[in-house]
Amino acid sequence: MSRGAGIAPAAYPPPIDTQGEFVRRELDGEDDRIEVGVAIVGGGTAGLATANRLLQLLADDPELAESLGEVPVAVIEKAAACGGHALSGAVMRRGRCRSCSAT
């Protein structure tokens, strides 16, 4: 038996109150809120592919789409444009990019 086998992370929840610390429903006025069915965080390659595939799956199954009703999908991106952080320092070491472009 491998070390740590049989330990479920759900049995050790973090000592935080998620409702009290993270869920804030009264921050924005009613006119400023956007109701969405699915929120995808990150407008990079994976986030956009996820949104696209979800919409394809709904389009391919009209019965499911009808049973769900309208499903607004939002892609949340912190950059000015989708994919703006795809080549950030968090993903690639910039020094390697500079050495490639210098030649």
mmCIF file of N, CA, C and O in Angstrom:
data_model
loop_
_atom_site.group_PDB
_atom_site.id
_atom_site.type_symbol
_atom_site.label_atom_id
_atom_site.label_comp_id
_atom_site.label_asym_id
_atom_site.label_seq_id
_atom_site.Cartn_x
_atom_site.Cartn_y
_atom_site.Cartn_z
ATOM 1 N N MET A 1 0.844 -1.174 0.000
ATOM 2 C CA MET A 1 0.000 0.000 0.000
ATOM 3 C C MET A 1 0.890 1.239 0.000
ATOM 4 O O MET A 1 1.826 1.345 0.775
ATOM 5 N N SER A 2 0.608 2.189 -0.880
ATOM 6 C CA SER A 2 1.432 3.386 -0.970
ATOM 7 C C SER A 2 1.130 4.333 0.180
ATOM 8 O O SER A 2 0.063 4.302 0.773
ATOM 9 N N ARG A 3 2.114 5.145 0.475
ATOM 10 C CA ARG A 3 1.976 6.106 1.563
ATOM 11 C C ARG A 3 0.858 7.101 1.255
ATOM 12 O O ARG A 3 0.801 7.662 0.174
ATOM 13 N N GLY A 4 -0.063 7.322 2.176
ATOM 14 C CA GLY A 4 -1.138 8.278 1.996
ATOM 15 C C GLY A 4 -2.354 7.717 1.282
ATOM 16 O O GLY A 4 -3.308 8.427 1.046
ATOM 17 N N ALA A 5 -2.312 6.453 0.923
ATOM 18 C CA ALA A 5 -3.450 5.865 0.221
ATOM 19 C C ALA A 5 -4.638 5.785 1.168
ATOM 20 O O ALA A 5 -4.501 5.485 2.345
ATOM 21 N N GLY A 6 -5.786 6.063 0.659
ATOM 22 C CA GLY A 6 -6.995 5.972 1.456
ATOM 23 C C GLY A 6 -7.335 7.247 2.220
ATOM 24 O O GLY A 6 -8.301 7.282 2.952
ATOM 25 N N ILE A 7 -6.546 8.292 2.047
ATOM 26 C CA ILE A 7 -6.834 9.557 2.712
ATOM 27 C C ILE A 7 -7.607 10.433 1.735
ATOM 28 O O ILE A 7 -7.129 10.730 0.640
ATOM 29 N N ALA A 8 -8.788 10.834 2.145
ATOM 30 C CA ALA A 8 -9.625 11.677 1.286
ATOM 31 C C ALA A 8 -9.467 13.134 1.700
ATOM 32 O O ALA A 8 -9.693 13.476 2.872
ATOM 33 N N PRO A 9 -9.088 14.018 0.767
ATOM 34 C CA PRO A 9 -8.956 15.438 1.108
ATOM 35 C C PRO A 9 -10.243 16.034 1.677
ATOM 36 O O PRO A 9 -10.192 16.935 2.508
ATOM 37 N N ALA A 10 -11.385 15.516 1.268
ATOM 38 C CA ALA A 10 -12.658 16.035 1.761
ATOM 39 C C ALA A 10 -12.821 15.806 3.268
ATOM 40 O O ALA A 10 -13.598 16.498 3.923
ATOM 41 N N ALA A 11 -12.084 14.861 3.815
ATOM 42 C CA ALA A 11 -12.165 14.602 5.250
ATOM 43 C C ALA A 11 -11.422 15.662 6.058
ATOM 44 O O ALA A 11 -11.557 15.719 7.272
ATOM 45 N N TYR A 12 -10.651 16.504 5.390
ATOM 46 C CA TYR A 12 -9.871 17.545 6.052
ATOM 47 C C TYR A 12 -10.137 18.904 5.404
ATOM 48 O O TYR A 12 -9.267 19.468 4.737
ATOM 49 N N PRO A 13 -11.337 19.444 5.578
ATOM 50 C CA PRO A 13 -11.642 20.733 4.953
ATOM 51 C C PRO A 13 -10.826 21.864 5.573
ATOM 52 O O PRO A 13 -10.439 21.780 6.745
ATOM 53 N N PRO A 14 -10.535 22.903 4.795
ATOM 54 C CA PRO A 14 -9.767 24.017 5.349
ATOM 55 C C PRO A 14 -10.577 24.738 6.428
ATOM 56 O O PRO A 14 -11.805 24.793 6.350
ATOM 57 N N PRO A 15 -9.917 25.304 7.413
ATOM 58 C CA PRO A 15 -10.622 25.960 8.521
ATOM 59 C C PRO A 15 -11.095 27.368 8.157
ATOM 60 O O PRO A 15 -10.682 28.356 8.751
ATOM 61 N N ILE A 16 -11.938 27.477 7.142
ATOM 62 C CA ILE A 16 -12.466 28.783 6.742
ATOM 63 C C ILE A 16 -13.978 28.698 6.587
ATOM 64 O O ILE A 16 -14.536 27.625 6.383
ATOM 65 N N ASP A 17 -14.597 29.825 6.686
ATOM 66 C CA ASP A 17 -16.035 29.935 6.481
ATOM 67 C C ASP A 17 -16.241 30.500 5.079
ATOM 68 O O ASP A 17 -16.185 31.718 4.883
ATOM 69 N N THR A 18 -16.436 29.641 4.086
ATOM 70 C CA THR A 18 -16.522 30.096 2.703
ATOM 71 C C THR A 18 -17.676 31.061 2.476
ATOM 72 O O THR A 18 -17.523 32.044 1.756
ATOM 73 N N GLN A 19 -18.817 30.816 3.075
ATOM 74 C CA GLN A 19 -19.946 31.726 2.913
ATOM 75 C C GLN A 19 -19.631 33.096 3.494
ATOM 76 O O GLN A 19 -19.943 34.123 2.903
ATOM 77 N N GLY A 20 -19.010 33.123 4.654
ATOM 78 C CA GLY A 20 -18.716 34.389 5.315
ATOM 79 C C GLY A 20 -17.538 35.134 4.727
ATOM 80 O O GLY A 20 -17.487 36.357 4.747
ATOM 81 N N GLU A 21 -16.550 34.400 4.186
ATOM 82 C CA GLU A 21 -15.329 35.040 3.709
ATOM 83 C C GLU A 21 -15.307 35.336 2.218
ATOM 84 O O GLU A 21 -14.637 36.260 1.783
ATOM 85 N N PHE A 22 -15.990 34.521 1.411
ATOM 86 C CA PHE A 22 -15.851 34.676 -0.030
ATOM 87 C C PHE A 22 -17.123 35.081 -0.758
ATOM 88 O O PHE A 22 -17.056 35.744 -1.770
ATOM 89 N N VAL A 23 -18.264 34.664 -0.286
ATOM 90 C CA VAL A 23 -19.508 34.943 -0.987
ATOM 91 C C VAL A 23 -20.056 36.280 -0.506
ATOM 92 O O VAL A 23 -20.464 36.418 0.637
ATOM 93 N N ARG A 24 -20.047 37.250 -1.389
ATOM 94 C CA ARG A 24 -20.553 38.584 -1.072
ATOM 95 C C ARG A 24 -21.601 38.944 -2.127
ATOM 96 O O ARG A 24 -21.277 39.238 -3.252
ATOM 97 N N ARG A 25 -22.829 38.897 -1.739
ATOM 98 C CA ARG A 25 -23.900 39.161 -2.689
ATOM 99 C C ARG A 25 -24.317 40.629 -2.720
ATOM 100 O O ARG A 25 -25.021 41.045 -3.593
ATOM 101 N N GLU A 26 -23.883 41.410 -1.770
ATOM 102 C CA GLU A 26 -24.365 42.783 -1.675
ATOM 103 C C GLU A 26 -23.319 43.819 -2.087
ATOM 104 O O GLU A 26 -23.464 44.984 -1.793
ATOM 105 N N LEU A 27 -22.250 43.403 -2.768
ATOM 106 C CA LEU A 27 -21.217 44.359 -3.145
ATOM 107 C C LEU A 27 -21.652 45.260 -4.288
ATOM 108 O O LEU A 27 -21.356 46.439 -4.306
ATOM 109 N N ASP A 28 -22.300 44.718 -5.258
ATOM 110 C CA ASP A 28 -22.691 45.480 -6.437
ATOM 111 C C ASP A 28 -24.184 45.740 -6.427
ATOM 112 O O ASP A 28 -24.962 44.940 -5.936
ATOM 113 N N GLY A 29 -24.554 46.858 -7.019
ATOM 114 C CA GLY A 29 -25.966 47.172 -7.150
ATOM 115 C C GLY A 29 -26.645 46.212 -8.121
ATOM 116 O O GLY A 29 -25.994 45.547 -8.929
ATOM 117 N N GLU A 30 -27.932 46.145 -8.062
ATOM 118 C CA GLU A 30 -28.696 45.228 -8.915
ATOM 119 C C GLU A 30 -28.414 45.457 -10.399
ATOM 120 O O GLU A 30 -28.334 44.523 -11.179
ATOM 121 N N ASP A 31 -28.232 46.704 -10.807
ATOM 122 C CA ASP A 31 -27.983 47.011 -12.223
ATOM 123 C C ASP A 31 -26.581 46.617 -12.672
ATOM 124 O O ASP A 31 -26.319 46.501 -13.867
ATOM 125 N N ASP A 32 -25.652 46.448 -11.734
ATOM 126 C CA ASP A 32 -24.271 46.120 -12.080
ATOM 127 C C ASP A 32 -23.992 44.623 -12.105
ATOM 128 O O ASP A 32 -22.913 44.208 -12.509
ATOM 129 N N ARG A 33 -24.922 43.815 -11.692
ATOM 130 C CA ARG A 33 -24.709 42.369 -11.629
ATOM 131 C C ARG A 33 -24.989 41.730 -12.985
ATOM 132 O O ARG A 33 -25.868 42.150 -13.721
ATOM 133 N N ILE A 34 -24.233 40.684 -13.261
ATOM 134 C CA ILE A 34 -24.440 39.893 -14.476
ATOM 135 C C ILE A 34 -24.696 38.460 -14.032
ATOM 136 O O ILE A 34 -23.827 37.831 -13.429
ATOM 137 N N GLU A 35 -25.882 37.969 -14.306
ATOM 138 C CA GLU A 35 -26.219 36.590 -13.949
ATOM 139 C C GLU A 35 -25.693 35.661 -15.038
ATOM 140 O O GLU A 35 -25.948 35.868 -16.220
ATOM 141 N N VAL A 36 -24.932 34.650 -14.637
ATOM 142 C CA VAL A 36 -24.394 33.679 -15.580
ATOM 143 C C VAL A 36 -24.713 32.277 -15.106
ATOM 144 O O VAL A 36 -24.887 32.028 -13.917
ATOM 145 N N GLY A 37 -24.792 31.354 -16.047
ATOM 146 C CA GLY A 37 -25.007 29.956 -15.712
ATOM 147 C C GLY A 37 -23.694 29.242 -15.457
ATOM 148 O O GLY A 37 -23.573 28.411 -14.574
ATOM 149 N N VAL A 38 -22.670 29.608 -16.244
ATOM 150 C CA VAL A 38 -21.344 29.008 -16.119
ATOM 151 C C VAL A 38 -20.316 30.133 -16.198
ATOM 152 O O VAL A 38 -20.333 30.927 -17.134
ATOM 153 N N ALA A 39 -19.431 30.201 -15.206
ATOM 154 C CA ALA A 39 -18.344 31.181 -15.208
ATOM 155 C C ALA A 39 -17.027 30.437 -15.361
ATOM 156 O O ALA A 39 -16.708 29.558 -14.572
ATOM 157 N N ILE A 40 -16.290 30.781 -16.399
ATOM 158 C CA ILE A 40 -14.993 30.155 -16.668
ATOM 159 C C ILE A 40 -13.935 31.203 -16.355
ATOM 160 O O ILE A 40 -13.935 32.291 -16.939
ATOM 161 N N VAL A 41 -13.050 30.893 -15.423
ATOM 162 C CA VAL A 41 -12.025 31.837 -15.005
ATOM 163 C C VAL A 41 -10.780 31.615 -15.838
ATOM 164 O O VAL A 41 -10.181 30.543 -15.809
ATOM 165 N N GLY A 42 -10.408 32.626 -16.594
ATOM 166 C CA GLY A 42 -9.218 32.570 -17.438
ATOM 167 C C GLY A 42 -9.594 32.540 -18.910
ATOM 168 O O GLY A 42 -10.288 31.645 -19.362
ATOM 169 N N GLY A 43 -9.153 33.559 -19.618
ATOM 170 C CA GLY A 43 -9.459 33.654 -21.052
ATOM 171 C C GLY A 43 -8.312 33.215 -21.926
ATOM 172 O O GLY A 43 -8.159 33.693 -23.050
ATOM 173 N N GLY A 44 -7.516 32.304 -21.420
ATOM 174 C CA GLY A 44 -6.428 31.754 -22.230
ATOM 175 C C GLY A 44 -6.946 30.615 -23.099
ATOM 176 O O GLY A 44 -8.148 30.446 -23.292
ATOM 177 N N THR A 45 -6.035 29.845 -23.608
ATOM 178 C CA THR A 45 -6.388 28.752 -24.511
ATOM 179 C C THR A 45 -7.375 27.776 -23.883
ATOM 180 O O THR A 45 -8.385 27.430 -24.484
ATOM 181 N N ALA A 46 -7.116 27.354 -22.658
ATOM 182 C CA ALA A 46 -7.983 26.371 -22.007
ATOM 183 C C ALA A 46 -9.353 26.949 -21.688
ATOM 184 O O ALA A 46 -10.382 26.282 -21.876
ATOM 185 N N GLY A 47 -9.403 28.188 -21.207
ATOM 186 C CA GLY A 47 -10.682 28.803 -20.876
ATOM 187 C C GLY A 47 -11.567 28.994 -22.095
ATOM 188 O O GLY A 47 -12.767 28.704 -22.069
ATOM 189 N N LEU A 48 -10.972 29.480 -23.190
ATOM 190 C CA LEU A 48 -11.747 29.680 -24.410
ATOM 191 C C LEU A 48 -12.190 28.350 -25.011
ATOM 192 O O LEU A 48 -13.314 28.220 -25.503
ATOM 193 N N ALA A 49 -11.305 27.346 -24.954
ATOM 194 C CA ALA A 49 -11.668 26.024 -25.467
ATOM 195 C C ALA A 49 -12.802 25.416 -24.645
ATOM 196 O O ALA A 49 -13.707 24.778 -25.190
ATOM 197 N N THR A 50 -12.779 25.628 -23.339
ATOM 198 C CA THR A 50 -13.836 25.123 -22.468
ATOM 199 C C THR A 50 -15.171 25.764 -22.804
ATOM 200 O O THR A 50 -16.189 25.087 -22.940
ATOM 201 N N ALA A 51 -15.181 27.080 -22.947
ATOM 202 C CA ALA A 51 -16.421 27.786 -23.290
ATOM 203 C C ALA A 51 -16.948 27.328 -24.647
ATOM 204 O O ALA A 51 -18.148 27.060 -24.806
ATOM 205 N N ASN A 52 -16.058 27.206 -25.615
ATOM 206 C CA ASN A 52 -16.448 26.776 -26.960
ATOM 207 C C ASN A 52 -17.025 25.367 -26.943
ATOM 208 O O ASN A 52 -18.079 25.107 -27.528
ATOM 209 N N ARG A 53 -16.359 24.459 -26.244
ATOM 210 C CA ARG A 53 -16.827 23.067 -26.200
ATOM 211 C C ARG A 53 -18.156 22.951 -25.480
ATOM 212 O O ARG A 53 -19.032 22.185 -25.889
ATOM 213 N N LEU A 54 -18.333 23.695 -24.399
ATOM 214 C CA LEU A 54 -19.606 23.670 -23.674
ATOM 215 C C LEU A 54 -20.746 24.111 -24.583
ATOM 216 O O LEU A 54 -21.792 23.473 -24.635
ATOM 217 N N LEU A 55 -20.527 25.185 -25.318
ATOM 218 C CA LEU A 55 -21.570 25.665 -26.227
ATOM 219 C C LEU A 55 -21.815 24.682 -27.370
ATOM 220 O O LEU A 55 -22.954 24.500 -27.813
ATOM 221 N N GLN A 56 -20.766 24.012 -27.842
ATOM 222 C CA GLN A 56 -20.936 22.974 -28.869
ATOM 223 C C GLN A 56 -21.774 21.819 -28.338
ATOM 224 O O GLN A 56 -22.667 21.317 -29.038
ATOM 225 N N LEU A 57 -21.479 21.377 -27.118
ATOM 226 C CA LEU A 57 -22.235 20.265 -26.540
ATOM 227 C C LEU A 57 -23.710 20.621 -26.374
ATOM 228 O O LEU A 57 -24.585 19.793 -26.628
ATOM 229 N N LEU A 58 -23.989 21.843 -25.961
ATOM 230 C CA LEU A 58 -25.383 22.271 -25.834
ATOM 231 C C LEU A 58 -26.063 22.349 -27.200
ATOM 232 O O LEU A 58 -27.228 21.989 -27.336
ATOM 233 N N ALA A 59 -25.336 22.797 -28.215
ATOM 234 C CA ALA A 59 -25.902 22.882 -29.561
ATOM 235 C C ALA A 59 -26.150 21.492 -30.149
ATOM 236 O O ALA A 59 -27.100 21.296 -30.909
ATOM 237 N N ASP A 60 -25.318 20.529 -29.789
ATOM 238 C CA ASP A 60 -25.449 19.172 -30.319
ATOM 239 C C ASP A 60 -26.567 18.372 -29.660
ATOM 240 O O ASP A 60 -26.958 17.329 -30.174
ATOM 241 N N ASP A 61 -27.053 18.825 -28.521
ATOM 242 C CA ASP A 61 -28.102 18.100 -27.805
ATOM 243 C C ASP A 61 -29.275 19.041 -27.522
ATOM 244 O O ASP A 61 -29.400 19.588 -26.422
ATOM 245 N N PRO A 62 -30.142 19.253 -28.530
ATOM 246 C CA PRO A 62 -31.250 20.198 -28.374
ATOM 247 C C PRO A 62 -32.175 19.867 -27.206
ATOM 248 O O PRO A 62 -32.692 20.767 -26.546
ATOM 249 N N GLU A 63 -32.347 18.587 -26.917
ATOM 250 C CA GLU A 63 -33.220 18.187 -25.816
ATOM 251 C C GLU A 63 -32.638 18.659 -24.475
ATOM 252 O O GLU A 63 -33.355 19.202 -23.626
ATOM 253 N N LEU A 64 -31.341 18.471 -24.299
ATOM 254 C CA LEU A 64 -30.682 18.931 -23.077
ATOM 255 C C LEU A 64 -30.725 20.455 -23.000
ATOM 256 O O LEU A 64 -31.038 21.019 -21.947
ATOM 257 N N ALA A 65 -30.429 21.109 -24.105
ATOM 258 C CA ALA A 65 -30.443 22.572 -24.123
ATOM 259 C C ALA A 65 -31.822 23.109 -23.772
ATOM 260 O O ALA A 65 -31.947 24.086 -23.027
ATOM 261 N N GLU A 66 -32.852 22.461 -24.275
ATOM 262 C CA GLU A 66 -34.210 22.904 -23.979
ATOM 263 C C GLU A 66 -34.545 22.682 -22.505
ATOM 264 O O GLU A 66 -35.181 23.522 -21.863
ATOM 265 N N SER A 67 -34.093 21.558 -21.950
ATOM 266 C CA SER A 67 -34.395 21.283 -20.540
ATOM 267 C C SER A 67 -33.657 22.239 -19.602
ATOM 268 O O SER A 67 -34.159 22.580 -18.540
ATOM 269 N N LEU A 68 -32.468 22.689 -20.002
ATOM 270 C CA LEU A 68 -31.702 23.618 -19.174
ATOM 271 C C LEU A 68 -32.171 25.060 -19.344
ATOM 272 O O LEU A 68 -31.956 25.886 -18.462
ATOM 273 N N GLY A 69 -32.734 25.359 -20.478
ATOM 274 C CA GLY A 69 -33.097 26.743 -20.765
ATOM 275 C C GLY A 69 -31.867 27.510 -21.202
ATOM 276 O O GLY A 69 -30.863 26.936 -21.614
ATOM 277 N N GLU A 70 -31.923 28.827 -21.083
ATOM 278 C CA GLU A 70 -30.779 29.647 -21.479
ATOM 279 C C GLU A 70 -29.641 29.443 -20.488
ATOM 280 O O GLU A 70 -29.841 29.501 -19.271
ATOM 281 N N VAL A 71 -28.447 29.181 -21.004
ATOM 282 C CA VAL A 71 -27.262 28.985 -20.160
ATOM 283 C C VAL A 71 -26.233 30.044 -20.547
ATOM 284 O O VAL A 71 -25.432 29.834 -21.452
ATOM 285 N N PRO A 72 -26.257 31.193 -19.867
ATOM 286 C CA PRO A 72 -25.252 32.210 -20.177
ATOM 287 C C PRO A 72 -23.870 31.748 -19.733
ATOM 288 O O PRO A 72 -23.698 31.279 -18.613
ATOM 289 N N VAL A 73 -22.897 31.868 -20.618
ATOM 290 C CA VAL A 73 -21.526 31.462 -20.325
ATOM 291 C C VAL A 73 -20.660 32.714 -20.292
ATOM 292 O O VAL A 73 -20.692 33.512 -21.233
ATOM 293 N N ALA A 74 -19.896 32.891 -19.223
ATOM 294 C CA ALA A 74 -19.011 34.046 -19.094
ATOM 295 C C ALA A 74 -17.576 33.568 -18.960
ATOM 296 O O ALA A 74 -17.295 32.632 -18.215
ATOM 297 N N VAL A 75 -16.675 34.194 -19.706
ATOM 298 C CA VAL A 75 -15.245 33.953 -19.568
ATOM 299 C C VAL A 75 -14.668 35.171 -18.858
ATOM 300 O O VAL A 75 -14.784 36.288 -19.350
ATOM 301 N N ILE A 76 -14.079 34.949 -17.699
ATOM 302 C CA ILE A 76 -13.546 36.042 -16.879
ATOM 303 C C ILE A 76 -12.036 36.091 -17.062
ATOM 304 O O ILE A 76 -11.339 35.106 -16.802
ATOM 305 N N GLU A 77 -11.539 37.222 -17.529
ATOM 306 C CA GLU A 77 -10.107 37.381 -17.816
ATOM 307 C C GLU A 77 -9.609 38.670 -17.176
ATOM 308 O O GLU A 77 -10.268 39.701 -17.275
ATOM 309 N N LYS A 78 -8.463 38.623 -16.515
ATOM 310 C CA LYS A 78 -7.941 39.822 -15.861
ATOM 311 C C LYS A 78 -7.155 40.716 -16.813
ATOM 312 O O LYS A 78 -6.956 41.887 -16.536
ATOM 313 N N ALA A 79 -6.713 40.187 -17.934
ATOM 314 C CA ALA A 79 -5.990 41.000 -18.914
ATOM 315 C C ALA A 79 -6.983 41.842 -19.722
ATOM 316 O O ALA A 79 -8.194 41.634 -19.664
ATOM 317 N N ALA A 80 -6.477 42.778 -20.469
ATOM 318 C CA ALA A 80 -7.333 43.647 -21.284
ATOM 319 C C ALA A 80 -8.002 42.864 -22.410
ATOM 320 O O ALA A 80 -9.072 43.238 -22.883
ATOM 321 N N ALA A 81 -7.381 41.771 -22.848
ATOM 322 C CA ALA A 81 -7.940 40.944 -23.922
ATOM 323 C C ALA A 81 -7.725 39.479 -23.583
ATOM 324 O O ALA A 81 -6.813 39.135 -22.816
ATOM 325 N N CYS A 82 -8.551 38.629 -24.137
ATOM 326 C CA CYS A 82 -8.409 37.187 -23.899
ATOM 327 C C CYS A 82 -7.028 36.722 -24.325
ATOM 328 O O CYS A 82 -6.534 37.107 -25.392
ATOM 329 N N GLY A 83 -6.408 35.923 -23.500
ATOM 330 C CA GLY A 83 -5.080 35.389 -23.805
ATOM 331 C C GLY A 83 -3.952 36.351 -23.501
ATOM 332 O O GLY A 83 -2.802 36.080 -23.828
ATOM 333 N N GLY A 84 -4.250 37.472 -22.873
ATOM 334 C CA GLY A 84 -3.236 38.485 -22.605
ATOM 335 C C GLY A 84 -2.114 38.032 -21.694
ATOM 336 O O GLY A 84 -1.045 38.620 -21.686
ATOM 337 N N HIS A 85 -2.345 36.991 -20.914
ATOM 338 C CA HIS A 85 -1.317 36.492 -20.004
ATOM 339 C C HIS A 85 -0.788 35.130 -20.443
ATOM 340 O O HIS A 85 -0.134 34.444 -19.663
ATOM 341 N N ALA A 86 -1.048 34.733 -21.662
ATOM 342 C CA ALA A 86 -0.645 33.401 -22.122
ATOM 343 C C ALA A 86 0.875 33.221 -22.105
ATOM 344 O O ALA A 86 1.362 32.136 -21.856
ATOM 345 N N LEU A 87 1.614 34.283 -22.353
ATOM 346 C CA LEU A 87 3.079 34.194 -22.355
ATOM 347 C C LEU A 87 3.684 35.014 -21.225
ATOM 348 O O LEU A 87 4.727 35.617 -21.360
ATOM 349 N N SER A 88 3.014 35.034 -20.102
ATOM 350 C CA SER A 88 3.508 35.801 -18.953
ATOM 351 C C SER A 88 4.671 35.069 -18.299
ATOM 352 O O SER A 88 4.956 33.916 -18.600
ATOM 353 N N GLY A 89 5.313 35.746 -17.366
ATOM 354 C CA GLY A 89 6.411 35.131 -16.631
ATOM 355 C C GLY A 89 5.964 33.980 -15.765
ATOM 356 O O GLY A 89 6.771 33.163 -15.347
ATOM 357 N N ALA A 90 4.668 33.898 -15.481
ATOM 358 C CA ALA A 90 4.158 32.793 -14.682
ATOM 359 C C ALA A 90 4.141 31.498 -15.482
ATOM 360 O O ALA A 90 4.101 30.424 -14.923
ATOM 361 N N VAL A 91 4.174 31.612 -16.798
ATOM 362 C CA VAL A 91 4.102 30.441 -17.662
ATOM 363 C C VAL A 91 5.468 30.100 -18.249
ATOM 364 O O VAL A 91 5.840 28.946 -18.349
ATOM 365 N N MET A 92 6.205 31.112 -18.642
ATOM 366 C CA MET A 92 7.500 30.896 -19.289
ATOM 367 C C MET A 92 8.563 31.766 -18.627
ATOM 368 O O MET A 92 8.270 32.862 -18.159
ATOM 369 N N ARG A 93 9.793 31.301 -18.648
ATOM 370 C CA ARG A 93 10.886 32.135 -18.168
ATOM 371 C C ARG A 93 11.248 33.112 -19.280
ATOM 372 O O ARG A 93 11.589 32.719 -20.391
ATOM 373 N N ARG A 94 11.172 34.386 -18.971
ATOM 374 C CA ARG A 94 11.354 35.419 -19.997
ATOM 375 C C ARG A 94 12.760 35.449 -20.574
ATOM 376 O O ARG A 94 12.952 35.790 -21.733
ATOM 377 N N GLY A 95 13.736 35.101 -19.791
ATOM 378 C CA GLY A 95 15.113 35.115 -20.285
ATOM 379 C C GLY A 95 15.290 34.213 -21.491
ATOM 380 O O GLY A 95 16.013 34.539 -22.428
ATOM 381 N N ARG A 96 14.646 33.075 -21.488
ATOM 382 C CA ARG A 96 14.739 32.152 -22.622
ATOM 383 C C ARG A 96 14.117 32.768 -23.868
ATOM 384 O O ARG A 96 14.634 32.610 -24.967
ATOM 385 N N CYS A 97 13.017 33.492 -23.704
ATOM 386 C CA CYS A 97 12.393 34.134 -24.866
ATOM 387 C C CYS A 97 13.297 35.220 -25.437
ATOM 388 O O CYS A 97 13.406 35.363 -26.636
ATOM 389 N N ARG A 98 13.921 36.002 -24.549
ATOM 390 C CA ARG A 98 14.815 37.071 -25.013
ATOM 391 C C ARG A 98 16.002 36.503 -25.778
ATOM 392 O O ARG A 98 16.424 37.040 -26.787
ATOM 393 N N SER A 99 16.565 35.388 -25.305
ATOM 394 C CA SER A 99 17.724 34.821 -25.975
ATOM 395 C C SER A 99 17.347 34.268 -27.350
ATOM 396 O O SER A 99 18.144 34.303 -28.264
ATOM 397 N N CYS A 100 16.128 33.809 -27.511
ATOM 398 C CA CYS A 100 15.686 33.304 -28.819
ATOM 399 C C CYS A 100 15.453 34.445 -29.795
ATOM 400 O O CYS A 100 15.761 34.330 -30.977
ATOM 401 N N SER A 101 14.908 35.544 -29.315
ATOM 402 C CA SER A 101 14.599 36.660 -30.216
ATOM 403 C C SER A 101 15.828 37.500 -30.525
ATOM 404 O O SER A 101 15.830 38.279 -31.465
ATOM 405 N N ALA A 102 16.898 37.370 -29.746
ATOM 406 C CA ALA A 102 18.102 38.159 -29.966
ATOM 407 C C ALA A 102 18.909 37.651 -31.164
ATOM 408 O O ALA A 102 19.734 38.366 -31.702
ATOM 409 N N THR A 103 18.676 36.433 -31.577
ATOM 410 C CA THR A 103 19.465 35.893 -32.672
ATOM 411 C C THR A 103 18.873 36.223 -34.007
ATOM 412 O O THR A 103 17.780 36.593 -34.175
#
